[in-house]
mmCIF file of C-alpha atoms in Angstrom:
data_model
loop_
_atom_site.group_PDB
_atom_site.id
_atom_site.type_symbol
_atom_site.label_atom_id
_atom_site.label_comp_id
_atom_site.label_asym_id
_atom_site.label_seq_id
_atom_site.Cartn_x
_atom_site.Cartn_y
_atom_site.Cartn_z
ATOM 1 C CA MET A 1 -8.556 -10.026 12.653
ATOM 2 C CA ILE A 2 -12.315 -9.965 12.087
ATOM 3 C CA LYS A 3 -12.954 -9.554 15.815
ATOM 4 C CA ALA A 4 -10.441 -6.698 16.010
ATOM 5 C CA LEU A 5 -12.095 -4.958 13.062
ATOM 6 C CA ALA A 6 -15.558 -5.328 14.604
ATOM 7 C CA ILE A 7 -14.300 -3.907 17.916
ATOM 8 C CA LYS A 8 -12.692 -1.006 16.053
ATOM 9 C CA GLU A 9 -15.985 -0.214 14.272
ATOM 10 C CA LEU A 10 -17.924 -0.386 17.539
ATOM 11 C CA ARG A 11 -15.410 1.802 19.355
ATOM 12 C CA GLU A 12 -15.475 4.468 16.651
ATOM 13 C CA ALA A 13 -19.290 4.479 16.586
ATOM 14 C CA LEU A 14 -19.665 4.949 20.349
ATOM 15 C CA GLY A 15 -19.935 8.734 20.100
ATOM 16 C CA LEU A 16 -22.744 8.597 17.563
ATOM 17 C CA LEU A 17 -24.406 5.787 19.486
ATOM 18 C CA ALA A 18 -24.343 7.881 22.663
ATOM 19 C CA LEU A 19 -26.013 10.761 20.828
ATOM 20 C CA GLY A 20 -28.595 8.339 19.438
ATOM 21 C CA VAL A 21 -29.344 6.976 22.902
ATOM 22 C CA VAL A 22 -29.786 10.521 24.223
ATOM 23 C CA GLY A 23 -32.189 11.265 21.383
ATOM 24 C CA ILE A 24 -34.143 8.071 22.020
ATOM 25 C CA ALA A 25 -34.291 8.852 25.756
ATOM 26 C CA TYR A 26 -35.590 12.365 25.052
ATOM 27 C CA MET A 27 -38.222 11.019 22.677
ATOM 28 C CA THR A 28 -39.346 8.279 25.069
ATOM 29 C CA LEU A 29 -39.606 10.628 28.050
ATOM 30 C CA SER A 30 -41.590 13.092 25.946
ATOM 31 C CA LEU A 31 -43.972 10.339 24.882
ATOM 32 C CA ILE A 32 -44.650 9.239 28.446
ATOM 33 C CA GLY A 33 -45.459 12.810 29.455
ATOM 34 C CA MET A 34 -42.218 13.985 31.074
ATOM 35 C CA ALA A 35 -41.050 17.438 29.981
ATOM 36 C CA ILE A 36 -37.255 17.485 30.109
ATOM 37 C CA LEU A 37 -36.118 20.862 28.851
ATOM 38 C CA PRO A 38 -37.356 24.083 30.504
ATOM 39 C CA GLY A 39 -40.409 25.375 28.688
ATOM 40 C CA SER A 40 -40.914 22.148 26.740
ATOM 41 C CA TYR A 41 -44.298 20.502 26.577
ATOM 42 C CA ALA A 42 -45.055 16.807 26.707
ATOM 43 C CA GLU A 43 -48.377 15.015 26.605
ATOM 44 C CA LYS A 44 -49.128 11.317 26.790
ATOM 45 C CA PRO A 45 -50.663 9.965 23.587
ATOM 46 C CA TYR A 46 -54.080 8.459 24.055
ATOM 47 C CA PHE A 47 -53.008 5.220 22.365
ATOM 48 C CA PRO A 48 -49.278 4.473 22.709
ATOM 49 C CA PHE A 49 -47.688 3.437 19.389
ATOM 50 C CA ALA A 50 -51.066 3.318 17.603
ATOM 51 C CA ALA A 51 -51.546 7.106 17.653
ATOM 52 C CA ASP A 52 -48.382 7.696 15.549
ATOM 53 C CA ALA A 53 -47.242 10.294 18.080
ATOM 54 C CA HIS A 54 -43.803 8.691 17.954
ATOM 55 C CA ALA A 55 -43.497 8.362 14.185
ATOM 56 C CA LEU A 56 -41.943 11.734 13.324
ATOM 57 C CA MET A 57 -39.441 11.814 16.192
ATOM 58 C CA GLN A 58 -38.510 8.171 15.640
ATOM 59 C CA THR A 59 -37.896 8.793 11.950
ATOM 60 C CA VAL A 60 -35.826 11.935 12.528
ATOM 61 C CA ILE A 61 -33.661 10.498 15.319
ATOM 62 C CA LEU A 62 -33.037 7.092 13.731
ATOM 63 C CA GLY A 63 -32.670 8.623 10.273
ATOM 64 C CA ALA A 64 -30.055 11.124 11.450
ATOM 65 C CA PHE A 65 -28.169 8.395 13.313
ATOM 66 C CA SER A 66 -28.240 6.096 10.265
ATOM 67 C CA LEU A 67 -27.006 8.840 7.930
ATOM 68 C CA LEU A 68 -24.187 9.939 10.197
ATOM 69 C CA LEU A 69 -23.104 6.364 10.902
ATOM 70 C CA GLY A 70 -22.994 5.457 7.209
ATOM 71 C CA PHE A 71 -20.874 8.501 6.387
ATOM 72 C CA ARG A 72 -18.720 7.944 9.463
ATOM 73 C CA GLN A 73 -17.795 4.440 8.340
ATOM 74 C CA THR A 74 -16.860 5.482 4.803
ATOM 75 C CA ALA A 75 -16.386 9.191 4.003
ATOM 76 C CA TRP A 76 -14.688 9.895 7.333
ATOM 77 C CA GLU A 77 -12.275 6.996 6.886
ATOM 78 C CA LEU A 78 -11.533 8.037 3.325
ATOM 79 C CA HIS A 79 -10.845 11.583 4.504
ATOM 80 C CA ASN A 80 -8.445 10.348 7.195
ATOM 81 C CA SER A 81 -6.862 7.709 4.893
ATOM 82 C CA THR A 82 -7.839 4.960 7.325
ATOM 83 C CA PHE A 83 -8.867 2.728 4.420
ATOM 84 C CA CYS A 84 -5.257 2.730 3.238
ATOM 85 C CA PHE A 85 -4.355 0.914 6.438
ATOM 86 C CA ILE A 86 -7.408 -1.349 6.853
ATOM 87 C CA LEU A 87 -7.570 -2.616 3.286
ATOM 88 C CA HIS A 88 -3.917 -3.603 3.211
ATOM 89 C CA ARG A 89 -4.226 -5.982 6.125
ATOM 90 C CA PRO A 90 -4.176 -9.779 5.484
ATOM 91 C CA LEU A 91 -7.966 -9.854 5.151
ATOM 92 C CA ALA A 92 -10.079 -9.949 1.993
ATOM 93 C CA ARG A 93 -11.480 -6.547 1.045
ATOM 94 C CA ARG A 94 -15.003 -7.955 0.808
ATOM 95 C CA ILE A 95 -14.756 -9.326 4.362
ATOM 96 C CA VAL A 96 -13.715 -5.906 5.662
ATOM 97 C CA PHE A 97 -16.842 -4.325 4.239
ATOM 98 C CA VAL A 98 -19.050 -7.182 5.418
ATOM 99 C CA VAL A 99 -17.865 -6.571 8.982
ATOM 100 C CA LYS A 100 -18.386 -2.804 8.715
ATOM 101 C CA LEU A 101 -21.893 -3.269 7.308
ATOM 102 C CA ALA A 102 -22.828 -5.911 9.872
ATOM 103 C CA VAL A 103 -21.799 -3.640 12.746
ATOM 104 C CA GLY A 104 -23.565 -0.627 11.254
ATOM 105 C CA MET A 105 -26.865 -2.385 10.564
ATOM 106 C CA MET A 106 -26.751 -4.015 13.990
ATOM 107 C CA LEU A 107 -26.409 -0.607 15.676
ATOM 108 C CA VAL A 108 -29.338 0.857 13.710
ATOM 109 C CA VAL A 109 -31.601 -2.054 14.653
ATOM 110 C CA LEU A 110 -30.311 -2.044 18.243
ATOM 111 C CA LEU A 111 -31.152 1.639 18.727
ATOM 112 C CA ASN A 112 -34.682 1.103 17.457
ATOM 113 C CA THR A 113 -35.040 -1.991 19.647
ATOM 114 C CA LEU A 114 -34.089 0.108 22.664
ATOM 115 C CA PHE A 115 -36.874 2.577 21.915
ATOM 116 C CA VAL A 116 -39.540 -0.079 21.287
ATOM 117 C CA ALA A 117 -38.531 -2.082 24.357
ATOM 118 C CA VAL A 118 -38.530 0.857 26.787
ATOM 119 C CA TYR A 119 -41.633 2.583 25.460
ATOM 120 C CA GLY A 120 -43.387 -0.775 25.107
ATOM 121 C CA TRP A 121 -42.497 -1.693 28.696
ATOM 122 C CA TRP A 122 -43.994 1.591 29.905
ATOM 123 C CA SER A 123 -47.091 1.080 27.753
ATOM 124 C CA ALA A 124 -47.585 -2.455 29.109
ATOM 125 C CA THR A 125 -47.231 -1.350 32.742
ATOM 126 C CA PRO A 126 -50.615 -0.991 34.500
ATOM 127 C CA ALA A 127 -51.832 2.479 35.556
ATOM 128 C CA THR A 128 -49.540 4.386 33.175
ATOM 129 C CA HIS A 129 -52.246 5.325 30.656
ATOM 130 C CA PRO A 130 -56.028 4.817 30.383
ATOM 131 C CA THR A 131 -56.082 2.661 27.233
ATOM 132 C CA PRO A 132 -55.434 -1.019 26.489
ATOM 133 C CA PHE A 133 -52.083 -2.025 25.067
ATOM 134 C CA PHE A 134 -51.008 -5.049 23.027
ATOM 135 C CA TRP A 135 -47.477 -5.707 21.856
ATOM 136 C CA SER A 136 -48.785 -6.085 18.319
ATOM 137 C CA MET A 137 -49.339 -2.304 18.411
ATOM 138 C CA THR A 138 -45.540 -1.895 18.215
ATOM 139 C CA LEU A 139 -45.384 -3.319 14.687
ATOM 140 C CA PRO A 140 -45.401 0.112 12.933
ATOM 141 C CA ALA A 141 -42.481 1.205 15.121
ATOM 142 C CA TRP A 142 -40.549 -1.952 14.193
ATOM 143 C CA LYS A 143 -41.371 -1.295 10.553
ATOM 144 C CA THR A 144 -40.037 2.260 10.702
ATOM 145 C CA GLY A 145 -36.899 1.120 12.492
ATOM 146 C CA PHE A 146 -36.029 -1.581 9.989
ATOM 147 C CA THR A 147 -36.550 0.754 7.028
ATOM 148 C CA MET A 148 -33.812 2.967 8.491
ATOM 149 C CA VAL A 149 -31.364 0.284 7.342
ATOM 150 C CA LEU A 150 -31.979 1.630 3.824
ATOM 151 C CA VAL A 151 -30.977 5.122 4.967
ATOM 152 C CA TYR A 152 -27.804 3.717 6.511
ATOM 153 C CA LEU A 153 -26.867 1.744 3.382
ATOM 154 C CA GLY A 154 -27.554 4.749 1.155
ATOM 155 C CA ALA A 155 -25.250 6.930 3.260
ATOM 156 C CA PHE A 156 -22.619 4.174 3.320
ATOM 157 C CA LEU A 157 -22.656 3.964 -0.481
ATOM 158 C CA SER A 158 -22.574 7.749 -0.896
ATOM 159 C CA GLY A 159 -19.527 7.965 1.342
ATOM 160 C CA LEU A 160 -17.807 5.144 -0.527
ATOM 161 C CA ARG A 161 -18.330 6.027 -4.165
ATOM 162 C CA PRO A 162 -16.324 8.723 -5.961
ATOM 163 C CA GLY A 163 -17.888 11.887 -7.338
ATOM 164 C CA ASN A 164 -18.722 15.450 -6.397
ATOM 165 C CA TRP A 165 -20.542 15.903 -3.088
ATOM 166 C CA PHE A 166 -22.919 18.390 -4.690
ATOM 167 C CA GLY A 167 -23.412 16.165 -7.697
ATOM 168 C CA SER A 168 -24.171 12.479 -8.123
ATOM 169 C CA ARG A 169 -22.319 11.316 -5.030
ATOM 170 C CA LEU A 170 -25.243 11.977 -2.690
ATOM 171 C CA ALA A 171 -27.712 10.198 -4.973
ATOM 172 C CA PRO A 172 -27.557 6.861 -3.067
ATOM 173 C CA ALA A 173 -28.242 8.618 0.253
ATOM 174 C CA ALA A 174 -31.244 10.388 -1.264
ATOM 175 C CA ALA A 175 -32.431 7.114 -2.802
ATOM 176 C CA GLY A 176 -32.099 5.362 0.561
ATOM 177 C CA ILE A 177 -34.176 8.049 2.273
ATOM 178 C CA LEU A 178 -36.879 7.903 -0.396
ATOM 179 C CA ALA A 179 -36.968 4.093 -0.331
ATOM 180 C CA ALA A 180 -37.210 4.077 3.471
ATOM 181 C CA GLY A 181 -40.040 6.600 3.428
ATOM 182 C CA PHE A 182 -41.894 4.652 0.769
ATOM 183 C CA ALA A 183 -41.446 1.296 2.508
ATOM 184 C CA SER A 184 -42.576 2.630 5.895
ATOM 185 C CA SER A 185 -45.646 4.422 4.517
ATOM 186 C CA ILE A 186 -47.056 1.555 2.440
ATOM 187 C CA PRO A 187 -50.069 0.057 4.246
ATOM 188 C CA TRP A 188 -49.525 -3.417 2.745
ATOM 189 C CA TRP A 189 -46.867 -5.250 4.709
ATOM 190 C CA TRP A 190 -45.957 -7.648 1.917
ATOM 191 C CA LEU A 191 -45.213 -4.742 -0.422
ATOM 192 C CA SER A 192 -43.199 -2.971 2.270
ATOM 193 C CA VAL A 193 -41.065 -6.095 2.662
ATOM 194 C CA VAL A 194 -40.565 -6.327 -1.113
ATOM 195 C CA VAL A 195 -39.483 -2.665 -1.334
ATOM 196 C CA TRP A 196 -37.252 -3.046 1.738
ATOM 197 C CA LEU A 197 -35.501 -6.179 0.479
ATOM 198 C CA SER A 198 -35.169 -4.811 -3.063
ATOM 199 C CA GLY A 199 -33.601 -1.609 -1.743
ATOM 200 C CA ILE A 200 -31.160 -3.540 0.420
ATOM 201 C CA VAL A 201 -30.106 -5.774 -2.486
ATOM 202 C CA VAL A 202 -29.591 -2.835 -4.882
ATOM 203 C CA LEU A 203 -27.604 -0.800 -2.356
ATOM 204 C CA LEU A 204 -25.450 -3.778 -1.348
ATOM 205 C CA ILE A 205 -24.677 -4.500 -4.997
ATOM 206 C CA GLY A 206 -23.518 -0.901 -5.398
ATOM 207 C CA ILE A 207 -21.455 -1.036 -2.197
ATOM 208 C CA PHE A 208 -19.622 -4.227 -3.112
ATOM 209 C CA TYR A 209 -19.082 -3.041 -6.677
ATOM 210 C CA TYR A 210 -17.286 0.091 -5.520
ATOM 211 C CA CYS A 211 -15.416 -1.682 -2.740
ATOM 212 C CA GLN A 212 -13.838 -3.943 -5.376
ATOM 213 C CA GLN A 213 -13.385 -1.412 -8.173
ATOM 214 C CA ARG A 214 -12.234 1.672 -6.319
ATOM 215 C CA ASP A 215 -8.510 2.122 -5.805
ATOM 216 C CA PHE A 216 -8.039 3.102 -2.178
#
């Protein structure tokens, strides 16, 4: 039952994942100096990863994917009454949400890993750019990617909890975005980890509270 639920979540996220991969491919090709669209301009950064040329595009693409995925797994299923079917299977309600969250967070991290791996491979290949490269230079990109988990959890909670869409219901999504931005911009790694873990704990508490209290 758990395996079937995980496969169902993966299958339903394939469309969003494909869009995310396209976005990551566009960003990576732009960063290595390949203009894709007619009239577009691309220039290789002098220092890959370290020049922060990737930071804005990485944040926008991963952030949009995380938001859409979180809402897709909750608000979309509520709208289509899918929860009425899933939550009345012979499986504990908490386990259902654990599986959904595990799949969602895995996809967010996987998409960021794809970007870091491909762009890092290009950066480490000789004769691709005139500057030295060390894999430790990818740490800011990893940091940004992992903070997107907060955006995903915030969207997941917003889609799950009751309330008006133009009222308090979107508050968790906004909080997740703010927490992710704060955690990724802090120069002290230890404090970023504290903010990241604290945000995850708070959002998970909210998610599991509503998954038990709400009558689906």
